[in-house]
């Protein structure tokens, strides 16, 4: 039977993976924001789980903000000022996420396998909980800028305290909660650099076309997506 130390490390990793896994609909995708650059990720469309499509973010970058969007959607206007305020407010949480990652996946295994379940391991646990409590206090004080309701904060706080590996996903949970009230393609035109914008347009058109293959050509949904696709294709690159 594996030792306590092995089970501890495997348990932390397993819980982190479980909490990181997302299930998206066909018409949903993820925008990412890291080091002042926007990018995008589509779910795995060749595999379904519970009638949805899995998406697993990069496990070594829990500090990358994720924004979930769907298509097509109505444009309610992008408030760039609010978005920039949100991104600035998330920065301390991103730093803590990196520190937690180092503590859980470098310091904890080294201490556990070298010294076993002793005082030094308790110090690592204490450091992890101290960081979690500090960042939860910060999140509570920044609820307005982070667009976090009291209910959402209590949910995040409870998960993080009860299961510390879940705290690694604080940046993702907060950014996924942020409303992007514009169509994904419209958002890319305003926020993406030229190279990423061209890449997104190409891949996005392929995804829409793939979705249309499963619809009847005279259905309302097919007509809606066809008009949407033609609108995107007709727009010239800046």
PDB file of C-alpha atoms in Angstrom:
ATOM      1  CA  UNK A   1       0.000   0.000   0.000  1.00  0.00           C
ATOM      2  CA  UNK A   2       1.343   3.486  -0.859  1.00  0.00           C
ATOM      3  CA  UNK A   3       2.654   5.536   2.038  1.00  0.00           C
ATOM      4  CA  UNK A   4       0.797   8.487   3.543  1.00  0.00           C
ATOM      5  CA  UNK A   5       3.178  10.903   1.815  1.00  0.00           C
ATOM      6  CA  UNK A   6       2.501   9.409  -1.639  1.00  0.00           C
ATOM      7  CA  UNK A   7      -1.262   9.435  -1.074  1.00  0.00           C
ATOM      8  CA  UNK A   8      -1.069  13.034   0.136  1.00  0.00           C
ATOM      9  CA  UNK A   9       0.722  14.276  -2.984  1.00  0.00           C
ATOM     10  CA  UNK A  10      -1.505  12.236  -5.320  1.00  0.00           C
ATOM     11  CA  UNK A  11      -4.584  13.499  -3.486  1.00  0.00           C
ATOM     12  CA  UNK A  12      -3.546  17.141  -3.862  1.00  0.00           C
ATOM     13  CA  UNK A  13      -2.866  16.656  -7.576  1.00  0.00           C
ATOM     14  CA  UNK A  14      -6.079  14.713  -8.164  1.00  0.00           C
ATOM     15  CA  UNK A  15      -8.272  17.256  -6.407  1.00  0.00           C
ATOM     16  CA  UNK A  16      -6.591  20.091  -8.327  1.00  0.00           C
ATOM     17  CA  UNK A  17      -7.230  18.330 -11.665  1.00  0.00           C
ATOM     18  CA  UNK A  18     -10.837  17.588 -10.709  1.00  0.00           C
ATOM     19  CA  UNK A  19     -11.497  21.205  -9.787  1.00  0.00           C
ATOM     20  CA  UNK A  20      -9.766  22.491 -12.931  1.00  0.00           C
ATOM     21  CA  UNK A  21     -11.753  20.387 -15.405  1.00  0.00           C
ATOM     22  CA  UNK A  22     -14.536  22.278 -17.147  1.00  0.00           C
ATOM     23  CA  UNK A  23     -17.427  21.031 -19.273  1.00  0.00           C
ATOM     24  CA  UNK A  24     -18.513  23.382 -22.058  1.00  0.00           C
ATOM     25  CA  UNK A  25     -21.275  23.400 -24.618  1.00  0.00           C
ATOM     26  CA  UNK A  26     -20.369  23.240 -28.307  1.00  0.00           C
ATOM     27  CA  UNK A  27     -20.951  26.983 -28.690  1.00  0.00           C
ATOM     28  CA  UNK A  28     -18.755  27.972 -25.752  1.00  0.00           C
ATOM     29  CA  UNK A  29     -15.073  28.805 -25.635  1.00  0.00           C
ATOM     30  CA  UNK A  30     -12.490  30.305 -23.315  1.00  0.00           C
ATOM     31  CA  UNK A  31     -10.591  33.572 -23.642  1.00  0.00           C
ATOM     32  CA  UNK A  32      -7.339  33.788 -21.692  1.00  0.00           C
ATOM     33  CA  UNK A  33      -5.486  36.859 -20.430  1.00  0.00           C
ATOM     34  CA  UNK A  34      -1.822  36.526 -19.475  1.00  0.00           C
ATOM     35  CA  UNK A  35       1.091  39.009 -19.498  1.00  0.00           C
ATOM     36  CA  UNK A  36      -1.032  41.679 -21.201  1.00  0.00           C
ATOM     37  CA  UNK A  37      -1.920  39.362 -24.090  1.00  0.00           C
ATOM     38  CA  UNK A  38      -5.271  37.851 -24.966  1.00  0.00           C
ATOM     39  CA  UNK A  39      -5.677  34.407 -26.485  1.00  0.00           C
ATOM     40  CA  UNK A  40      -8.367  31.749 -26.883  1.00  0.00           C
ATOM     41  CA  UNK A  41      -9.021  28.058 -26.294  1.00  0.00           C
ATOM     42  CA  UNK A  42     -11.735  25.775 -27.646  1.00  0.00           C
ATOM     43  CA  UNK A  43     -12.946  22.690 -25.758  1.00  0.00           C
ATOM     44  CA  UNK A  44     -12.083  19.178 -26.957  1.00  0.00           C
ATOM     45  CA  UNK A  45     -14.808  18.736 -29.575  1.00  0.00           C
ATOM     46  CA  UNK A  46     -13.916  15.141 -30.441  1.00  0.00           C
ATOM     47  CA  UNK A  47     -14.920  13.837 -27.015  1.00  0.00           C
ATOM     48  CA  UNK A  48     -18.035  14.261 -24.890  1.00  0.00           C
ATOM     49  CA  UNK A  49     -18.551  13.882 -21.171  1.00  0.00           C
ATOM     50  CA  UNK A  50     -22.082  14.142 -19.793  1.00  0.00           C
ATOM     51  CA  UNK A  51     -23.145  15.498 -23.220  1.00  0.00           C
ATOM     52  CA  UNK A  52     -20.665  18.344 -22.945  1.00  0.00           C
ATOM     53  CA  UNK A  53     -17.136  18.928 -24.172  1.00  0.00           C
ATOM     54  CA  UNK A  54     -14.230  18.863 -21.705  1.00  0.00           C
ATOM     55  CA  UNK A  55     -11.733  21.655 -21.318  1.00  0.00           C
ATOM     56  CA  UNK A  56      -8.688  21.376 -19.061  1.00  0.00           C
ATOM     57  CA  UNK A  57      -6.654  24.564 -18.620  1.00  0.00           C
ATOM     58  CA  UNK A  58      -2.881  24.484 -18.295  1.00  0.00           C
ATOM     59  CA  UNK A  59      -2.282  23.043 -14.841  1.00  0.00           C
ATOM     60  CA  UNK A  60       1.062  24.802 -14.353  1.00  0.00           C
ATOM     61  CA  UNK A  61      -0.441  28.271 -14.912  1.00  0.00           C
ATOM     62  CA  UNK A  62      -3.269  28.717 -12.381  1.00  0.00           C
ATOM     63  CA  UNK A  63      -2.544  32.445 -12.492  1.00  0.00           C
ATOM     64  CA  UNK A  64      -3.937  32.827 -16.023  1.00  0.00           C
ATOM     65  CA  UNK A  65      -7.365  34.469 -16.078  1.00  0.00           C
ATOM     66  CA  UNK A  66     -10.069  32.581 -17.997  1.00  0.00           C
ATOM     67  CA  UNK A  67     -13.230  34.130 -19.440  1.00  0.00           C
ATOM     68  CA  UNK A  68     -16.078  31.942 -20.669  1.00  0.00           C
ATOM     69  CA  UNK A  69     -18.066  33.172 -23.673  1.00  0.00           C
ATOM     70  CA  UNK A  70     -20.694  31.732 -25.977  1.00  0.00           C
ATOM     71  CA  UNK A  71     -21.630  32.318 -29.609  1.00  0.00           C
ATOM     72  CA  UNK A  72     -23.549  33.816 -31.197  1.00  0.00           C
ATOM     73  CA  UNK A  73     -24.559  36.320 -28.558  1.00  0.00           C
ATOM     74  CA  UNK A  74     -25.948  39.834 -28.511  1.00  0.00           C
ATOM     75  CA  UNK A  75     -23.571  42.734 -27.949  1.00  0.00           C
ATOM     76  CA  UNK A  76     -24.360  44.646 -24.780  1.00  0.00           C
ATOM     77  CA  UNK A  77     -21.264  46.804 -25.051  1.00  0.00           C
ATOM     78  CA  UNK A  78     -17.775  46.137 -23.729  1.00  0.00           C
ATOM     79  CA  UNK A  79     -16.794  48.301 -20.788  1.00  0.00           C
ATOM     80  CA  UNK A  80     -13.029  48.320 -21.269  1.00  0.00           C
ATOM     81  CA  UNK A  81     -12.463  50.512 -18.207  1.00  0.00           C
ATOM     82  CA  UNK A  82     -14.239  48.033 -15.934  1.00  0.00           C
ATOM     83  CA  UNK A  83     -12.388  45.141 -17.539  1.00  0.00           C
ATOM     84  CA  UNK A  84      -9.010  46.805 -16.996  1.00  0.00           C
ATOM     85  CA  UNK A  85      -9.929  47.535 -13.368  1.00  0.00           C
ATOM     86  CA  UNK A  86     -10.861  43.885 -12.937  1.00  0.00           C
ATOM     87  CA  UNK A  87      -7.558  42.705 -14.444  1.00  0.00           C
ATOM     88  CA  UNK A  88      -5.579  44.979 -12.123  1.00  0.00           C
ATOM     89  CA  UNK A  89      -7.564  43.780  -9.116  1.00  0.00           C
ATOM     90  CA  UNK A  90      -6.856  40.132  -9.989  1.00  0.00           C
ATOM     91  CA  UNK A  91      -3.062  40.632  -9.987  1.00  0.00           C
ATOM     92  CA  UNK A  92      -2.495  39.952  -6.236  1.00  0.00           C
ATOM     93  CA  UNK A  93      -4.572  36.770  -6.517  1.00  0.00           C
ATOM     94  CA  UNK A  94      -2.444  35.664  -9.463  1.00  0.00           C
ATOM     95  CA  UNK A  95       0.722  36.113  -7.399  1.00  0.00           C
ATOM     96  CA  UNK A  96      -0.721  34.106  -4.498  1.00  0.00           C
ATOM     97  CA  UNK A  97      -1.808  31.364  -6.919  1.00  0.00           C
ATOM     98  CA  UNK A  98       1.781  30.924  -8.077  1.00  0.00           C
ATOM     99  CA  UNK A  99       3.004  30.793  -4.480  1.00  0.00           C
ATOM    100  CA  UNK A 100       0.370  28.189  -3.611  1.00  0.00           C
ATOM    101  CA  UNK A 101       1.390  26.130  -6.637  1.00  0.00           C
ATOM    102  CA  UNK A 102       5.021  26.152  -5.504  1.00  0.00           C
ATOM    103  CA  UNK A 103       4.070  25.218  -1.949  1.00  0.00           C
ATOM    104  CA  UNK A 104       1.746  22.369  -2.946  1.00  0.00           C
ATOM    105  CA  UNK A 105       3.704  20.807  -5.784  1.00  0.00           C
ATOM    106  CA  UNK A 106       7.336  21.526  -4.887  1.00  0.00           C
ATOM    107  CA  UNK A 107       7.713  22.277  -1.184  1.00  0.00           C
ATOM    108  CA  UNK A 108       5.076  19.847   0.064  1.00  0.00           C
ATOM    109  CA  UNK A 109       6.353  16.766  -1.856  1.00  0.00           C
ATOM    110  CA  UNK A 110       9.999  17.523  -0.993  1.00  0.00           C
ATOM    111  CA  UNK A 111       9.238  17.952   2.724  1.00  0.00           C
ATOM    112  CA  UNK A 112       6.847  14.984   2.804  1.00  0.00           C
ATOM    113  CA  UNK A 113       9.233  12.546   1.111  1.00  0.00           C
ATOM    114  CA  UNK A 114      12.319  13.835   2.952  1.00  0.00           C
ATOM    115  CA  UNK A 115      11.048  14.356   6.490  1.00  0.00           C
ATOM    116  CA  UNK A 116       7.715  12.509   6.529  1.00  0.00           C
ATOM    117  CA  UNK A 117       4.627  13.667   8.393  1.00  0.00           C
ATOM    118  CA  UNK A 118       6.316  15.779  11.013  1.00  0.00           C
ATOM    119  CA  UNK A 119       6.594  19.364  12.179  1.00  0.00           C
ATOM    120  CA  UNK A 120       8.087  20.579   8.902  1.00  0.00           C
ATOM    121  CA  UNK A 121       5.056  19.289   6.987  1.00  0.00           C
ATOM    122  CA  UNK A 122       2.770  21.116   9.427  1.00  0.00           C
ATOM    123  CA  UNK A 123       4.692  24.323   8.705  1.00  0.00           C
ATOM    124  CA  UNK A 124       3.954  23.877   4.975  1.00  0.00           C
ATOM    125  CA  UNK A 125       0.260  23.321   5.747  1.00  0.00           C
ATOM    126  CA  UNK A 126       0.254  26.442   7.928  1.00  0.00           C
ATOM    127  CA  UNK A 127       1.885  28.518   5.197  1.00  0.00           C
ATOM    128  CA  UNK A 128      -0.700  27.310   2.667  1.00  0.00           C
ATOM    129  CA  UNK A 129      -3.607  28.213   4.926  1.00  0.00           C
ATOM    130  CA  UNK A 130      -2.099  31.606   5.785  1.00  0.00           C
ATOM    131  CA  UNK A 131      -1.870  32.487   2.094  1.00  0.00           C
ATOM    132  CA  UNK A 132      -5.429  31.297   1.485  1.00  0.00           C
ATOM    133  CA  UNK A 133      -6.820  33.351   4.364  1.00  0.00           C
ATOM    134  CA  UNK A 134      -4.894  36.466   3.265  1.00  0.00           C
ATOM    135  CA  UNK A 135      -6.129  36.231  -0.319  1.00  0.00           C
ATOM    136  CA  UNK A 136      -9.717  35.596   0.791  1.00  0.00           C
ATOM    137  CA  UNK A 137      -9.581  38.776   2.872  1.00  0.00           C
ATOM    138  CA  UNK A 138      -8.313  40.639  -0.193  1.00  0.00           C
ATOM    139  CA  UNK A 139     -11.069  39.178  -2.390  1.00  0.00           C
ATOM    140  CA  UNK A 140     -13.716  40.178   0.151  1.00  0.00           C
ATOM    141  CA  UNK A 141     -12.423  43.762   0.173  1.00  0.00           C
ATOM    142  CA  UNK A 142     -12.312  43.859  -3.637  1.00  0.00           C
ATOM    143  CA  UNK A 143     -15.716  42.270  -4.273  1.00  0.00           C
ATOM    144  CA  UNK A 144     -17.008  45.263  -6.238  1.00  0.00           C
ATOM    145  CA  UNK A 145     -14.068  45.466  -8.658  1.00  0.00           C
ATOM    146  CA  UNK A 146     -13.979  41.670  -9.009  1.00  0.00           C
ATOM    147  CA  UNK A 147     -17.744  41.460  -9.651  1.00  0.00           C
ATOM    148  CA  UNK A 148     -18.136  38.909  -6.860  1.00  0.00           C
ATOM    149  CA  UNK A 149     -21.446  38.574  -5.005  1.00  0.00           C
ATOM    150  CA  UNK A 150     -21.623  37.622  -1.337  1.00  0.00           C
ATOM    151  CA  UNK A 151     -22.965  34.196  -2.281  1.00  0.00           C
ATOM    152  CA  UNK A 152     -20.141  33.588  -4.750  1.00  0.00           C
ATOM    153  CA  UNK A 153     -17.552  34.729  -2.222  1.00  0.00           C
ATOM    154  CA  UNK A 154     -18.902  32.378   0.448  1.00  0.00           C
ATOM    155  CA  UNK A 155     -18.817  29.507  -2.040  1.00  0.00           C
ATOM    156  CA  UNK A 156     -15.217  30.227  -3.035  1.00  0.00           C
ATOM    157  CA  UNK A 157     -14.127  30.749   0.578  1.00  0.00           C
ATOM    158  CA  UNK A 158     -15.752  27.515   1.772  1.00  0.00           C
ATOM    159  CA  UNK A 159     -14.148  25.448  -1.006  1.00  0.00           C
ATOM    160  CA  UNK A 160     -10.722  26.986  -0.437  1.00  0.00           C
ATOM    161  CA  UNK A 161     -10.741  26.437   3.325  1.00  0.00           C
ATOM    162  CA  UNK A 162     -12.201  22.926   3.263  1.00  0.00           C
ATOM    163  CA  UNK A 163     -10.061  21.773   0.313  1.00  0.00           C
ATOM    164  CA  UNK A 164      -6.855  23.852  -0.156  1.00  0.00           C
ATOM    165  CA  UNK A 165      -6.057  22.437  -3.662  1.00  0.00           C
ATOM    166  CA  UNK A 166      -9.260  24.133  -4.834  1.00  0.00           C
ATOM    167  CA  UNK A 167      -7.700  27.474  -3.834  1.00  0.00           C
ATOM    168  CA  UNK A 168      -5.236  27.064  -6.713  1.00  0.00           C
ATOM    169  CA  UNK A 169      -8.133  27.882  -9.040  1.00  0.00           C
ATOM    170  CA  UNK A 170      -9.150  31.149  -7.372  1.00  0.00           C
ATOM    171  CA  UNK A 171      -8.063  33.240 -10.362  1.00  0.00           C
ATOM    172  CA  UNK A 172      -9.987  31.010 -12.765  1.00  0.00           C
ATOM    173  CA  UNK A 173     -13.143  30.930 -10.636  1.00  0.00           C
ATOM    174  CA  UNK A 174     -13.194  34.696 -10.250  1.00  0.00           C
ATOM    175  CA  UNK A 175     -12.428  35.470 -13.906  1.00  0.00           C
ATOM    176  CA  UNK A 176     -14.931  32.874 -15.160  1.00  0.00           C
ATOM    177  CA  UNK A 177     -17.524  34.683 -13.065  1.00  0.00           C
ATOM    178  CA  UNK A 178     -16.792  37.973 -14.846  1.00  0.00           C
ATOM    179  CA  UNK A 179     -19.465  38.739 -17.487  1.00  0.00           C
ATOM    180  CA  UNK A 180     -18.193  39.309 -21.033  1.00  0.00           C
ATOM    181  CA  UNK A 181     -21.358  40.859 -22.463  1.00  0.00           C
ATOM    182  CA  UNK A 182     -20.271  40.985 -26.093  1.00  0.00           C
ATOM    183  CA  UNK A 183     -20.098  38.520 -28.942  1.00  0.00           C
ATOM    184  CA  UNK A 184     -16.776  36.608 -28.971  1.00  0.00           C
ATOM    185  CA  UNK A 185     -15.852  37.754 -32.468  1.00  0.00           C
ATOM    186  CA  UNK A 186     -16.581  41.381 -31.586  1.00  0.00           C
ATOM    187  CA  UNK A 187     -14.430  41.013 -28.475  1.00  0.00           C
ATOM    188  CA  UNK A 188     -11.477  39.657 -30.465  1.00  0.00           C
ATOM    189  CA  UNK A 189     -11.591  42.597 -32.862  1.00  0.00           C
ATOM    190  CA  UNK A 190     -11.170  45.002 -29.956  1.00  0.00           C
ATOM    191  CA  UNK A 191      -8.795  43.112 -27.645  1.00  0.00           C
ATOM    192  CA  UNK A 192      -6.684  40.626 -29.641  1.00  0.00           C
ATOM    193  CA  UNK A 193      -3.461  41.375 -31.492  1.00  0.00           C
ATOM    194  CA  UNK A 194      -3.507  40.991 -35.278  1.00  0.00           C
ATOM    195  CA  UNK A 195      -1.902  37.558 -35.453  1.00  0.00           C
ATOM    196  CA  UNK A 196      -4.148  36.042 -32.783  1.00  0.00           C
ATOM    197  CA  UNK A 197      -7.160  37.747 -34.331  1.00  0.00           C
ATOM    198  CA  UNK A 198      -6.522  36.128 -37.723  1.00  0.00           C
ATOM    199  CA  UNK A 199      -5.921  32.738 -36.142  1.00  0.00           C
ATOM    200  CA  UNK A 200      -9.134  32.987 -34.135  1.00  0.00           C
ATOM    201  CA  UNK A 201     -11.214  33.990 -37.153  1.00  0.00           C
ATOM    202  CA  UNK A 202      -9.962  31.013 -39.152  1.00  0.00           C
ATOM    203  CA  UNK A 203     -10.528  28.464 -36.369  1.00  0.00           C
ATOM    204  CA  UNK A 204     -13.812  30.027 -35.311  1.00  0.00           C
ATOM    205  CA  UNK A 205     -15.247  29.720 -38.823  1.00  0.00           C
ATOM    206  CA  UNK A 206     -14.225  26.048 -38.894  1.00  0.00           C
ATOM    207  CA  UNK A 207     -15.983  25.427 -35.567  1.00  0.00           C
ATOM    208  CA  UNK A 208     -19.188  27.148 -36.696  1.00  0.00           C
ATOM    209  CA  UNK A 209     -19.177  25.228 -39.973  1.00  0.00           C
ATOM    210  CA  UNK A 210     -18.675  21.981 -38.060  1.00  0.00           C
ATOM    211  CA  UNK A 211     -21.657  22.783 -35.849  1.00  0.00           C
ATOM    212  CA  UNK A 212     -23.822  23.501 -38.897  1.00  0.00           C
ATOM    213  CA  UNK A 213     -23.113  20.034 -40.288  1.00  0.00           C
ATOM    214  CA  UNK A 214     -25.227  18.564 -37.478  1.00  0.00           C
ATOM    215  CA  UNK A 215     -28.231  20.789 -38.214  1.00  0.00           C
ATOM    216  CA  UNK A 216     -30.975  20.550 -40.808  1.00  0.00           C
ATOM    217  CA  UNK A 217     -30.478  23.153 -43.486  1.00  0.00           C
ATOM    218  CA  UNK A 218     -33.987  24.531 -43.197  1.00  0.00           C
ATOM    219  CA  UNK A 219     -33.917  24.817 -39.400  1.00  0.00           C
ATOM    220  CA  UNK A 220     -33.979  28.177 -37.647  1.00  0.00           C
ATOM    221  CA  UNK A 221     -30.680  27.448 -35.883  1.00  0.00           C
ATOM    222  CA  UNK A 222     -28.923  26.595 -39.145  1.00  0.00           C
ATOM    223  CA  UNK A 223     -30.098  29.829 -40.760  1.00  0.00           C
ATOM    224  CA  UNK A 224     -28.982  31.828 -37.715  1.00  0.00           C
ATOM    225  CA  UNK A 225     -25.501  30.290 -37.733  1.00  0.00           C
ATOM    226  CA  UNK A 226     -25.198  30.592 -41.496  1.00  0.00           C
ATOM    227  CA  UNK A 227     -25.931  34.321 -41.327  1.00  0.00           C
ATOM    228  CA  UNK A 228     -23.505  34.638 -38.434  1.00  0.00           C
ATOM    229  CA  UNK A 229     -20.784  32.795 -40.352  1.00  0.00           C
ATOM    230  CA  UNK A 230     -21.319  34.854 -43.498  1.00  0.00           C
ATOM    231  CA  UNK A 231     -21.135  38.051 -41.466  1.00  0.00           C
ATOM    232  CA  UNK A 232     -17.761  37.023 -40.019  1.00  0.00           C
ATOM    233  CA  UNK A 233     -16.348  35.907 -43.365  1.00  0.00           C
ATOM    234  CA  UNK A 234     -17.481  39.116 -45.081  1.00  0.00           C
ATOM    235  CA  UNK A 235     -15.547  41.353 -42.698  1.00  0.00           C
ATOM    236  CA  UNK A 236     -12.145  42.361 -43.945  1.00  0.00           C
ATOM    237  CA  UNK A 237      -9.086  42.186 -41.712  1.00  0.00           C
ATOM    238  CA  UNK A 238      -7.904  45.533 -40.351  1.00  0.00           C
TER     239      UNK A 238
END
